[in-house]
């Protein structure tokens, strides 16, 4: 048996987020293009060398990017939308970054979640009459540099044509054929160039193959791979699938490619069943995605080895790859950067580097049963057992509360229409009320002070006084702008999940465990390792202080249970539903504290609810049921007078109006500008009868929208939302924006809402 260790991809951000710093320094003009390119190259080389030093045999290139890999592919194919006035032969960095972030007079491309992860990619836009061409073959460049500088024959990775087109926008059924017609020759060219340069294996990532495929889809995939294999017969393609098992296993494994990579972590049961039923083609190499690339838990290697042996016993070939279940970019780089975690927990964690070691150990163990392998297996068992016995997992009180929940704990006693009347009579808001999503700019000063406080350079009192002053300043600013429902600004929070996790039991925090969320933005998800419990108010002080300063309502601001769960690394010994209900019960206490203090509007953000939706249709209902219930458990104990808001952003809302309705939140604010009106179309089909605000401008861009621009957006929204339900707000929180542009944009927003209010009164 020949077992090769490899991964599907490795994190590009670097152990200390060197990548992010370089990208942002370039944006700020602090480094030249040459310096930027050189640093990026040295990072690529370092990452390859690091993986090699960990013992990984087959290394991957092409898993690197300057912003996002889908965008890299679009740029490689010359798919630059006409609004960028792109005239050059190559896509220059300014054009590339205009597409990703917007520029002065041009909006960015749409951004959305990568399958069910918290990574966001740039959606390629296809324009019908646009000719496509290979502007560059950057994958080849990466292959060559590894070969020349390090003497390595690597495995280049490309996002496959089926997934690329599936995730792109701008074509309909008719133009899809011509899109493929233009695109496939470019893939052929890329493959040919790679083969000519000496590439042995080429990884084609096709995660879209794990979705539910129709017969037509399958036919299309067959045609694509037939054409590629006929035109470049010498290319050894590893067709890589991940995030789920394959529903069309039989057809996919018959495609004319040299290898098939399967996810035996998230798709374990389904892929195992298919493997038993249909076998695996003898002439192909199987990629066994055994080490979970989505979680941070150390694997029990004995169990994994048994799984691998079961798989190997079902295949006839004598060659297999032992690999991660997906790209390791979804986990942090190494647990070695963590110095403050308690030993039991730290020892039960595994990030990218540790996962690579797990992979190489597994290969060694299964192959030879060697001592090194055996030792790693028994160590992994000890570590995982020790975590299972952790006292933090044995809070009987919390477990009992969750077990005793009853249906009435999950619904508000009064239906929306009646609540609305009561709320309106107490809140007395004008028509088209204006508000924001919660956070205001986290200026350098805010970040600096928090850092000093964390490092114990300033006292609690000094830090709190600073946050209070900043809150006061922004209450005044909001009043001057003329907003109707105010917020305290969230200056005390770095992150909307971390902030709550630090105050609840059951959470652990890392120093350096960053993962990319989108572009250069990284997040440091907390680890939920134990039972979650509320002990004292988490948000009360700041919100109360803000409310004292104004006669306008100030919204209480919480992160919802499903978002806390989806944006954390979560224990895997109890169900997600149980964890979500534990968090919901804790947040319920917080809401009660806010209500008791006289706060009449409470927002419970759930931006991550949609992204947790399983990729497969058949698994969706059960997820929706427990996640919506967790939100309702959080919010349904309030008084009829209390107005519950929620917020969602950056995801596919098309099929989501129904679930949003089921949350029974009095008001929802939704990001709209990056999905270019698609939401409006879907609201036309599924009318919405609760309070709703469709974001009027993109907060990812420093651009200030004009009043006229916002007028148009409000006018479009008014076609699908009645006056009584209509709220006016930006797309999302404003913490990444500058103060000046924030104030200017919000002034325009309020002016536009006032115009509408006035016009409506005239009619
Ligand atoms: N209240 C949060 C904020 O304003 C919401 C952020 C989000 O939706 N991602 O930052
Ligand atoms: Zn948002």
XYZ file of C-alpha atoms and ligand atoms in Angstrom:
774
model
C 0.000 0.000 0.000
C 1.190 3.458 -0.822
C -0.241 6.247 1.331
C 0.559 9.848 0.479
C -0.046 12.604 3.040
C -1.408 15.873 1.722
C -3.830 18.706 2.479
C -6.351 20.430 0.252
C -4.977 23.829 1.162
C -3.094 25.616 3.931
C -3.949 28.927 5.673
C -2.411 31.890 3.841
C -2.711 34.457 6.628
C 0.473 33.422 8.414
C 1.138 32.575 12.044
C 0.946 36.230 13.061
C -1.361 37.493 10.337
C 1.624 38.759 8.323
C -0.497 38.398 5.188
C -3.221 40.689 6.477
C -0.707 43.314 7.542
C 0.963 43.271 4.149
C -2.308 43.605 2.244
C -3.485 46.452 4.437
C -0.133 48.236 4.300
C -0.373 48.135 0.517
C -3.902 49.570 0.586
C -2.676 52.400 2.746
C 0.239 53.064 0.379
C 2.671 52.260 3.161
C 4.518 49.818 0.925
C 5.147 49.810 -2.817
C 3.709 47.263 -5.204
C 7.140 45.687 -5.449
C 7.496 45.365 -1.697
C 3.984 43.945 -1.559
C 4.697 41.306 -4.195
C 7.990 40.341 -2.578
C 6.485 39.904 0.862
C 3.626 37.883 -0.571
C 6.081 35.609 -2.304
C 8.150 35.097 0.813
C 4.990 34.139 2.687
C 4.126 31.547 0.046
C 7.600 30.067 0.289
C 7.518 30.040 4.077
C 4.189 28.242 4.164
C 5.484 25.539 1.841
C 8.636 25.097 3.887
C 6.652 24.947 7.136
C 4.400 22.207 5.784
C 7.392 20.313 4.484
C 9.078 20.521 7.870
C 5.958 19.007 9.446
C 6.449 15.976 7.254
C 3.757 16.536 4.655
C 4.668 14.741 1.446
C 2.574 16.308 -1.289
C 2.406 20.095 -1.030
C -0.232 22.301 -2.593
C 0.164 25.609 -4.444
C -2.581 27.910 -5.664
C -4.185 27.951 -2.225
C -2.766 31.464 -1.807
C -4.528 34.698 -2.749
C -4.231 38.488 -2.633
C -7.853 38.769 -1.481
C -10.014 35.845 -2.531
C -9.484 32.829 -4.750
C -12.789 33.079 -6.605
C -11.821 36.634 -7.477
C -8.381 35.411 -8.573
C -10.059 33.007 -10.974
C -12.419 35.672 -12.309
C -9.434 37.974 -12.886
C -7.478 35.144 -14.503
C -10.350 34.614 -16.966
C -10.685 38.333 -17.687
C -14.116 38.482 -16.075
C -13.905 42.105 -15.047
C -17.349 43.755 -15.075
C -17.557 46.690 -17.466
C -18.157 49.202 -14.665
C -14.449 48.986 -13.783
C -13.425 50.340 -17.203
C -10.750 47.734 -17.466
C -8.594 48.282 -20.524
C -5.241 46.752 -19.649
C -4.034 43.346 -20.792
C -3.631 42.075 -17.262
C -5.827 42.768 -14.290
C -3.745 45.246 -12.333
C -3.785 45.349 -8.554
C -5.843 48.581 -8.468
C -8.536 46.957 -10.642
C -8.358 43.761 -8.619
C -8.839 45.639 -5.366
C -11.540 47.865 -6.860
C -13.466 44.689 -7.612
C -12.997 43.428 -4.093
C -13.515 46.620 -2.115
C -15.049 49.195 -4.441
C -13.295 52.407 -5.480
C -14.259 56.042 -5.506
C -16.951 55.893 -8.161
C -17.571 52.227 -8.474
C -19.137 49.664 -6.193
C -17.431 46.392 -5.286
C -18.483 43.011 -6.561
C -20.956 41.096 -4.494
C -19.611 39.040 -1.651
C -21.230 35.999 -0.157
C -20.584 33.041 2.077
C -18.504 30.144 0.825
C -20.842 27.187 1.187
C -21.717 26.770 4.852
C -18.530 28.337 6.206
C -17.872 31.757 7.668
C -15.540 32.573 4.784
C -16.912 34.996 2.171
C -15.899 34.956 -1.472
C -16.294 37.505 -4.217
C -19.025 36.475 -6.633
C -17.745 36.432 -10.232
C -19.955 38.446 -12.545
C -20.427 37.218 -16.071
C -21.489 39.751 -18.688
C -23.012 38.083 -21.711
C -21.101 39.624 -24.567
C -17.871 39.807 -22.657
C -15.055 37.888 -24.307
C -13.118 35.743 -21.849
C -9.399 35.112 -22.084
C -6.545 33.928 -19.973
C -5.076 37.169 -18.672
C -2.474 35.254 -16.709
C -1.968 31.753 -15.388
C -1.102 32.585 -11.807
C -1.418 28.955 -10.760
C 1.415 28.169 -13.148
C 3.498 30.985 -11.667
C 3.026 29.534 -8.199
C 3.897 26.064 -9.446
C 7.059 27.359 -11.121
C 8.286 29.403 -8.187
C 7.995 26.384 -5.858
C 9.849 24.307 -8.392
C 12.577 26.838 -9.017
C 13.101 28.196 -5.534
C 12.475 25.095 -3.449
C 12.964 22.294 -5.954
C 9.469 20.997 -5.197
C 6.980 19.409 -7.543
C 3.772 20.579 -5.940
C 0.125 19.881 -6.538
C -1.445 23.010 -8.047
C -5.040 23.580 -7.025
C -7.731 25.198 -9.155
C -11.389 25.827 -8.465
C -13.110 23.556 -10.961
C -15.308 24.896 -13.771
C -18.555 23.444 -12.447
C -18.191 25.107 -9.043
C -16.902 28.331 -10.599
C -19.897 28.720 -12.895
C -22.309 27.521 -10.245
C -21.162 30.313 -7.923
C -20.874 33.008 -10.597
C -23.741 35.343 -11.473
C -25.004 37.180 -14.513
C -26.031 34.360 -16.802
C -29.337 32.668 -17.416
C -30.145 29.246 -18.714
C -29.535 30.366 -22.272
C -26.250 32.157 -21.775
C -24.905 29.453 -19.463
C -23.942 27.332 -22.455
C -21.954 30.128 -24.053
C -20.338 30.909 -20.694
C -19.048 27.332 -20.572
C -18.074 27.475 -24.205
C -15.825 30.434 -23.498
C -14.570 29.192 -20.165
C -13.588 25.577 -20.768
C -10.857 26.361 -23.317
C -9.248 28.528 -20.650
C -9.228 25.636 -18.207
C -7.717 23.498 -20.960
C -5.000 26.082 -21.483
C -4.238 26.239 -17.756
C -4.037 22.461 -17.502
C -1.798 22.200 -20.572
C 0.586 24.805 -19.266
C 0.766 23.088 -15.902
C 1.426 19.688 -17.441
C 4.106 21.170 -19.685
C 5.757 22.750 -16.682
C 6.000 19.341 -15.036
C 2.940 19.173 -12.786
C 2.153 15.596 -11.879
C -1.127 16.011 -10.049
C -3.575 18.861 -10.448
C -6.255 19.331 -7.843
C -9.598 20.556 -9.155
C -11.772 21.712 -6.294
C -15.414 20.989 -6.950
C -17.243 21.490 -3.645
C -20.432 22.245 -5.586
C -20.595 18.542 -6.412
C -21.678 17.794 -2.851
C -24.903 19.771 -3.306
C -28.070 18.044 -4.462
C -27.453 17.476 -8.186
C -30.167 17.069 -10.815
C -29.759 14.710 -13.736
C -29.017 17.687 -15.897
C -26.294 18.880 -13.536
C -24.708 15.463 -13.626
C -24.766 15.435 -17.415
C -23.110 18.824 -17.469
C -20.373 17.677 -15.079
C -19.805 14.605 -17.257
C -19.468 16.784 -20.355
C -17.056 19.152 -18.639
C -14.696 16.442 -17.454
C -14.978 14.520 -20.710
C -13.850 17.592 -22.599
C -11.000 18.332 -20.191
C -9.755 14.751 -20.258
C -9.946 14.560 -24.039
C -8.161 17.830 -24.586
C -5.501 17.331 -21.921
C -5.255 13.556 -21.563
C -1.949 13.811 -19.752
C -3.320 15.927 -16.898
C -3.730 13.869 -13.743
C -6.704 15.484 -12.117
C -7.591 14.902 -8.479
C -11.230 15.899 -8.424
C -11.625 17.239 -4.935
C -14.971 17.362 -3.145
C -15.580 18.552 0.396
C -18.054 19.779 3.033
C -20.432 16.821 2.514
C -20.692 13.370 1.006
C -21.639 12.889 -2.631
C -25.276 12.319 -3.488
C -24.277 11.397 -7.045
C -21.391 9.204 -5.884
C -21.763 6.576 -8.583
C -21.654 9.036 -11.475
C -18.973 11.305 -10.014
C -16.559 8.498 -9.259
C -16.862 7.351 -12.882
C -15.710 10.679 -14.311
C -12.583 10.467 -16.472
C -10.169 11.825 -13.870
C -7.190 10.215 -12.148
C -8.385 10.646 -8.574
C -11.416 11.537 -6.474
C -11.126 13.268 -3.118
C -13.935 12.574 -0.676
C -14.880 14.116 2.655
C -14.885 11.354 5.252
C -15.440 13.818 8.043
C -18.640 15.730 7.246
C -19.759 13.275 4.610
C -18.541 10.189 6.391
C -21.719 8.129 6.632
C -22.960 8.906 3.167
C -19.601 8.334 1.479
C -19.022 5.120 3.429
C -22.455 3.803 2.417
C -21.763 4.618 -1.220
C -18.318 3.105 -1.048
C -19.819 -0.123 0.248
C -22.549 -0.087 -2.336
C -20.697 1.010 -5.459
C -17.051 0.347 -4.633
C -14.342 2.643 -5.947
C -12.813 2.490 -9.446
C -9.618 0.471 -9.329
C -7.652 2.719 -11.648
C -8.267 5.844 -9.571
C -6.581 7.254 -6.496
C -8.885 7.938 -3.581
C -8.332 11.069 -1.493
C -9.384 10.164 2.036
C -10.398 13.439 3.703
C -10.171 12.063 7.212
C -8.861 14.866 9.424
C -11.580 17.444 9.957
C -10.553 20.742 8.361
C -13.444 22.625 9.903
C -13.035 22.050 13.627
C -10.201 22.578 16.051
C -10.472 19.392 18.085
C -7.687 16.931 18.250
C -8.751 13.758 16.496
C -8.908 10.460 18.272
C -6.397 8.837 15.965
C -7.408 5.301 16.897
C -10.903 5.990 15.563
C -9.525 7.675 12.469
C -7.165 4.801 11.780
C -10.069 2.351 12.027
C -12.015 4.458 9.532
C -9.083 4.539 7.138
C -8.644 0.792 7.398
C -12.345 0.280 6.694
C -12.041 2.467 3.600
C -8.890 0.757 2.386
C -10.519 -2.658 2.786
C -13.233 -1.549 0.353
C -10.983 -0.304 -2.440
C -8.901 -2.343 -4.816
C -6.225 0.182 -5.695
C -2.970 0.174 -3.805
C -2.580 3.890 -3.582
C -4.480 6.441 -1.496
C -4.036 9.945 -0.155
C -4.535 10.663 3.521
C -5.654 14.255 3.776
C -7.690 16.981 5.467
C -11.422 16.960 4.826
C -11.170 20.437 3.254
C -8.844 23.418 2.939
C -7.208 24.146 6.304
C -7.834 27.877 5.810
C -10.905 27.395 8.009
C -8.754 26.690 11.071
C -5.991 28.763 12.740
C -2.332 28.067 12.023
C -0.931 26.490 15.174
C -1.779 25.812 18.823
C 1.856 26.546 19.613
C 1.118 30.267 19.637
C -1.209 29.728 22.585
C 0.365 30.202 25.973
C -2.618 30.929 28.188
C -4.989 28.030 27.586
C -5.362 25.528 30.368
C -3.341 22.416 29.562
C -6.265 19.952 29.297
C -7.939 22.133 26.725
C -4.816 23.082 24.817
C -3.786 19.482 24.611
C -7.144 18.552 23.080
C -6.844 21.125 20.294
C -5.484 20.768 16.802
C -5.024 23.633 14.331
C -3.600 23.478 10.793
C -0.052 22.490 11.714
C -1.182 19.939 14.275
C -3.673 18.537 11.783
C -0.863 18.053 9.303
C 1.024 16.091 11.941
C -2.109 14.037 12.591
C -2.305 13.280 8.886
C 1.319 12.194 8.634
C 1.037 10.143 11.827
C -2.079 8.422 10.573
C -0.404 7.539 7.295
C 2.604 6.160 9.163
C 0.479 4.253 11.656
C -1.852 2.641 9.141
C 1.043 1.765 6.903
C 3.608 0.253 9.208
C 2.133 0.336 12.629
C 5.400 2.032 13.594
C 6.193 3.174 17.108
C 5.919 6.898 16.303
C 2.444 6.267 14.940
C 1.410 4.168 17.937
C 2.613 6.759 20.376
C 0.623 9.489 18.640
C -2.491 7.315 18.708
C -2.364 6.672 22.427
C -1.528 10.310 23.183
C -4.518 11.458 21.177
C -6.784 9.114 23.120
C -5.552 10.407 26.454
C -6.005 14.009 25.363
C -9.550 13.567 24.080
C -10.617 11.578 27.151
C -9.232 14.210 29.495
C -11.344 16.889 27.809
C -14.445 14.696 28.055
C -13.953 14.581 31.829
C -13.470 18.341 32.192
C -15.553 19.779 35.086
C -16.710 22.591 32.763
C -18.736 19.970 30.919
C -20.613 18.886 34.017
C -22.931 21.782 34.930
C -26.014 19.838 36.025
C -28.108 22.947 36.619
C -27.808 24.086 33.002
C -28.342 20.609 31.640
C -31.528 20.331 33.699
C -32.921 23.671 32.487
C -32.396 22.655 28.856
C -33.986 19.274 29.397
C -37.078 20.856 30.977
C -37.877 23.335 28.184
C -41.528 23.392 27.085
C -43.150 24.583 23.831
C -44.470 27.764 25.492
C -40.884 28.827 26.225
C -40.416 29.271 22.492
C -43.268 31.652 21.510
C -44.339 35.162 22.305
C -47.807 35.110 23.808
C -49.263 37.842 21.571
C -49.289 37.771 17.750
C -47.226 40.346 15.867
C -50.040 42.635 14.660
C -51.304 43.192 18.187
C -47.795 43.656 19.569
C -47.079 46.152 16.849
C -49.995 48.366 17.862
C -48.926 48.319 21.509
C -45.290 49.018 20.661
C -46.197 51.883 18.375
C -48.292 53.523 21.032
C -45.454 53.410 23.538
C -42.523 54.124 21.218
C -44.237 56.773 19.063
C -41.776 56.412 16.202
C -42.276 58.380 12.980
C -42.928 56.588 9.704
C -39.784 55.301 8.010
C -37.862 55.273 11.298
C -34.099 55.490 10.892
C -31.567 53.506 12.854
C -28.159 51.841 12.554
C -27.095 48.253 13.095
C -25.159 48.814 16.289
C -21.463 49.565 16.056
C -19.846 52.913 15.296
C -16.285 53.459 14.042
C -13.647 51.770 16.114
C -11.068 54.485 15.656
C -7.366 53.920 16.266
C -7.889 55.554 19.630
C -10.614 53.072 20.597
C -8.443 50.138 19.576
C -5.418 51.607 21.310
C -7.243 52.104 24.597
C -8.627 48.603 24.546
C -5.181 47.219 23.917
C -3.714 49.202 26.775
C -6.487 47.980 29.036
C -5.994 44.357 28.002
C -2.284 44.723 28.696
C -3.130 46.213 32.051
C -1.429 49.467 31.145
C -4.532 51.428 32.087
C -7.006 50.716 34.888
C -10.536 49.374 34.476
C -11.813 52.757 35.593
C -9.816 54.642 32.977
C -10.932 52.304 30.215
C -14.574 52.452 31.262
C -14.437 56.225 31.430
C -13.051 56.292 27.922
C -15.795 54.002 26.564
C -18.360 56.161 28.313
C -16.986 59.335 26.789
C -16.974 57.808 23.322
C -20.559 56.603 23.803
C -21.630 60.083 24.913
C -19.955 61.659 21.923
C -21.780 59.322 19.553
C -25.147 59.805 21.243
C -24.731 63.516 20.523
C -23.655 62.797 16.959
C -26.653 60.524 16.396
C -29.008 63.167 17.729
C -27.433 65.756 15.450
C -27.787 63.441 12.478
C -31.441 63.028 13.392
C -31.640 59.249 13.773
C -34.788 57.946 15.458
C -33.584 54.843 17.264
C -30.097 55.205 18.699
C -27.398 52.739 19.687
C -24.613 52.991 22.220
C -22.006 52.185 19.570
C -20.419 48.976 20.890
C -17.091 50.644 21.734
C -16.513 48.132 24.500
C -16.538 45.222 22.040
C -13.814 44.016 19.719
C -15.992 41.325 18.367
C -19.655 40.548 18.658
C -19.140 36.938 19.731
C -15.970 37.218 21.771
C -17.482 39.942 23.926
C -20.296 37.690 25.113
C -18.182 34.577 25.321
C -15.808 36.289 27.727
C -18.647 36.927 30.118
C -20.336 33.521 29.932
C -19.042 30.252 31.308
C -18.002 27.437 28.987
C -15.949 29.603 26.606
C -12.203 29.719 26.112
C -10.220 32.331 24.210
C -7.080 32.079 22.232
C -4.363 34.651 21.703
C -3.631 34.020 18.100
C -6.139 31.608 16.611
C -7.215 33.758 13.678
C -9.073 32.656 10.569
C -10.062 34.751 7.547
C -13.632 35.897 7.321
C -13.367 37.887 4.081
C -10.612 39.766 2.288
C -8.101 40.825 4.897
C -10.605 40.632 7.725
C -9.779 37.907 10.212
C -11.754 36.654 13.176
C -10.652 34.846 16.289
C -13.528 32.510 17.114
C -13.977 31.569 20.748
C -13.985 27.948 21.733
C -17.134 26.633 23.383
C -15.757 23.694 25.300
C -18.106 23.540 28.302
C -21.646 24.239 29.494
C -22.775 27.837 28.942
C -24.242 29.837 31.810
C -25.106 33.497 32.529
C -23.813 34.962 35.770
C -24.237 38.752 35.641
C -25.311 41.472 33.171
C -23.020 41.756 30.156
C -24.310 44.796 28.300
C -26.449 46.635 30.783
C -24.056 49.314 31.961
C -23.194 50.726 28.539
C -26.758 50.682 27.219
C -28.163 52.239 30.387
C -25.571 55.003 30.320
C -26.441 55.744 26.712
C -30.174 55.762 27.394
C -29.721 58.214 30.232
C -28.342 60.769 27.783
C -31.219 60.879 25.347
C -34.980 60.896 25.147
C -34.863 58.778 22.017
C -34.920 54.996 22.458
C -31.524 53.306 22.643
C -31.466 49.725 21.415
C -30.056 46.999 23.617
C -27.617 45.063 21.507
C -26.989 41.333 21.764
C -25.563 38.637 19.559
C -28.003 35.793 18.973
C -27.497 32.206 20.115
C -27.115 30.719 16.652
C -24.534 33.307 15.619
C -22.577 32.786 18.826
C -22.631 29.084 18.042
C -21.826 29.331 14.328
C -18.991 31.776 14.864
C -17.354 29.729 17.564
C -15.516 26.473 17.503
C -18.040 24.255 19.239
C -17.665 21.155 21.412
C -18.689 18.002 19.590
C -19.764 15.853 22.529
C -23.334 17.233 22.704
C -25.611 18.387 19.878
C -25.480 21.911 18.448
C -29.121 22.222 19.411
C -28.277 21.682 23.064
C -25.435 24.184 22.946
C -27.690 26.747 21.218
C -30.376 26.313 23.873
C -27.837 26.763 26.649
C -26.746 30.049 25.057
C -30.371 31.079 24.506
C -31.172 30.588 28.177
C -28.183 32.712 29.136
C -29.213 35.521 26.735
C -32.749 35.400 28.100
C -31.363 36.476 31.455
C -29.560 39.367 29.798
C -32.725 40.492 28.018
C -34.583 40.437 31.287
C -31.913 42.642 32.865
C -32.220 45.124 29.978
C -36.010 45.179 30.186
C -35.897 45.704 33.941
C -33.678 48.723 33.324
C -36.301 50.239 31.015
C -34.800 49.393 27.632
C -37.722 49.064 25.219
C -35.995 47.947 22.018
C -33.608 44.998 22.020
C -31.729 43.789 18.960
C -30.560 40.205 18.809
C -28.236 39.896 15.804
C -28.261 36.673 13.839
C -25.996 37.357 10.840
C -24.749 33.770 10.919
C -28.046 31.974 11.084
C -28.283 31.444 7.339
C -24.739 30.218 6.904
C -25.255 27.274 9.204
C -27.881 25.937 6.830
C -26.772 22.472 5.774
C -25.764 22.219 2.143
C -28.184 19.395 1.518
C -31.867 20.023 1.242
C -32.790 16.966 3.264
C -30.856 18.192 6.307
C -32.206 21.722 6.273
C -35.495 21.399 8.083
C -34.065 20.007 11.241
C -31.392 22.742 11.364
C -33.978 25.448 10.772
C -36.212 24.048 13.424
C -33.686 24.063 16.234
C -31.925 27.275 15.216
C -35.133 29.293 14.865
C -36.278 27.831 18.147
C -33.078 28.937 19.848
C -33.687 32.510 18.635
C -37.267 32.343 19.824
C -36.234 30.896 23.161
C -33.952 33.915 23.561
C -36.536 36.520 22.623
C -39.996 35.258 23.544
C -39.992 35.930 27.264
C -40.220 39.712 26.788
C -43.153 42.007 27.457
C -45.503 42.766 24.561
C -44.254 46.366 24.663
C -40.669 45.346 24.090
C -39.698 45.519 20.449
C -37.347 42.770 19.355
C -35.071 43.588 16.428
C -32.765 41.256 14.596
C -30.207 41.666 11.815
C -28.772 39.529 9.030
C -26.219 40.167 6.326
C -24.088 38.800 3.478
C -25.839 35.624 2.549
C -28.314 34.237 0.055
C -31.683 35.503 1.203
C -33.616 34.167 -1.765
C -34.864 31.039 -0.116
C -34.819 32.515 3.342
C -37.792 34.822 3.709
C -39.872 31.981 5.212
C -37.363 31.174 7.975
C -36.883 34.908 8.674
C -40.634 35.232 9.103
C -40.631 32.341 11.567
C -38.243 34.199 13.884
C -41.233 36.404 14.707
C -38.899 39.359 15.366
C -40.750 42.669 15.379
C -38.152 44.269 13.104
C -35.341 42.887 10.971
C -32.603 44.887 9.266
C -31.046 43.171 6.286
C -28.021 43.900 4.149
C -29.150 44.545 0.601
C -26.731 46.590 -1.425
C -24.238 43.864 -2.253
C -26.886 41.469 -3.471
C -27.968 44.163 -5.911
C -31.677 44.109 -5.403
C -32.092 40.364 -5.500
C -33.717 40.450 -2.104
C -36.269 42.903 -3.409
C -37.196 40.472 -6.147
C -37.631 37.675 -3.691
C -39.714 39.886 -1.371
C -41.966 40.515 -4.349
C -42.617 36.826 -4.514
C -42.872 36.333 -0.741
C -44.421 39.437 0.818
C -43.172 40.204 4.305
C -45.535 41.549 6.930
C -43.305 42.386 9.920
C -41.026 45.385 10.383
C -38.110 45.343 7.955
C -35.271 47.653 6.912
C -33.374 46.865 3.729
C -29.845 48.244 4.040
C -29.480 51.406 1.976
C -25.721 51.474 1.573
C -22.716 49.177 1.587
C -20.663 49.639 4.732
C -17.609 47.864 3.343
C -16.733 50.796 1.175
C -15.531 54.211 2.333
C -17.730 55.727 -0.375
C -20.422 58.191 0.766
C -23.676 57.466 -1.078
C -25.553 60.507 -2.373
C -29.066 61.376 -1.192
C -30.384 60.657 -4.682
C -28.820 57.218 -4.657
C -30.509 56.398 -1.377
C -33.797 57.874 -2.680
C -33.736 55.330 -5.493
C -33.019 52.471 -3.149
C -35.806 53.501 -0.786
C -38.153 53.851 -3.727
C -37.311 50.316 -4.876
C -37.862 48.983 -1.374
C -41.183 50.782 -1.077
C -42.496 48.579 -3.869
C -42.226 45.550 -1.627
C -42.593 46.965 1.878
C -45.604 48.778 3.199
C -45.243 52.093 4.999
C -46.138 50.588 8.361
C -43.341 48.041 8.181
C -40.656 50.198 6.594
C -37.360 50.863 8.446
C -34.336 52.748 7.115
C -30.791 51.638 8.000
C -27.342 50.936 6.543
C -26.376 47.412 5.500
C -24.495 46.435 8.618
C -22.517 47.717 11.600
C -20.179 50.656 11.025
C -17.194 49.700 13.131
C -14.775 49.366 10.236
C -15.626 52.774 8.768
C -14.086 56.179 9.410
C -15.964 58.790 11.409
C -16.272 61.381 8.672
C -17.710 59.110 6.013
C -20.022 57.505 8.571
C -21.543 60.815 9.591
C -21.825 62.016 5.992
C -23.490 58.784 4.844
C -25.930 58.693 7.737
C -26.892 62.331 7.153
C -27.765 61.447 3.582
C -29.712 58.445 4.778
C -31.759 60.507 7.225
C -32.350 63.228 4.626
C -33.650 60.651 2.205
C -35.926 59.043 4.826
C -37.289 62.469 5.736
C -38.074 63.200 2.115
C -40.018 59.977 1.906
C -41.869 60.726 5.139
C -42.814 64.128 3.790
C -43.850 62.891 0.360
C -45.982 60.165 1.852
C -47.741 62.705 4.033
C -48.483 64.775 0.946
C -50.213 61.882 -0.816
N -24.434 44.812 15.914
C -23.336 44.371 15.139
C -22.533 45.562 14.636
O -23.122 46.578 14.388
C -23.780 43.550 13.944
C -22.635 43.084 13.113
C -22.975 42.103 12.018
O -24.036 42.011 11.536
N -22.045 41.355 11.562
O -21.337 45.482 14.451
Zn -24.375 42.720 9.491
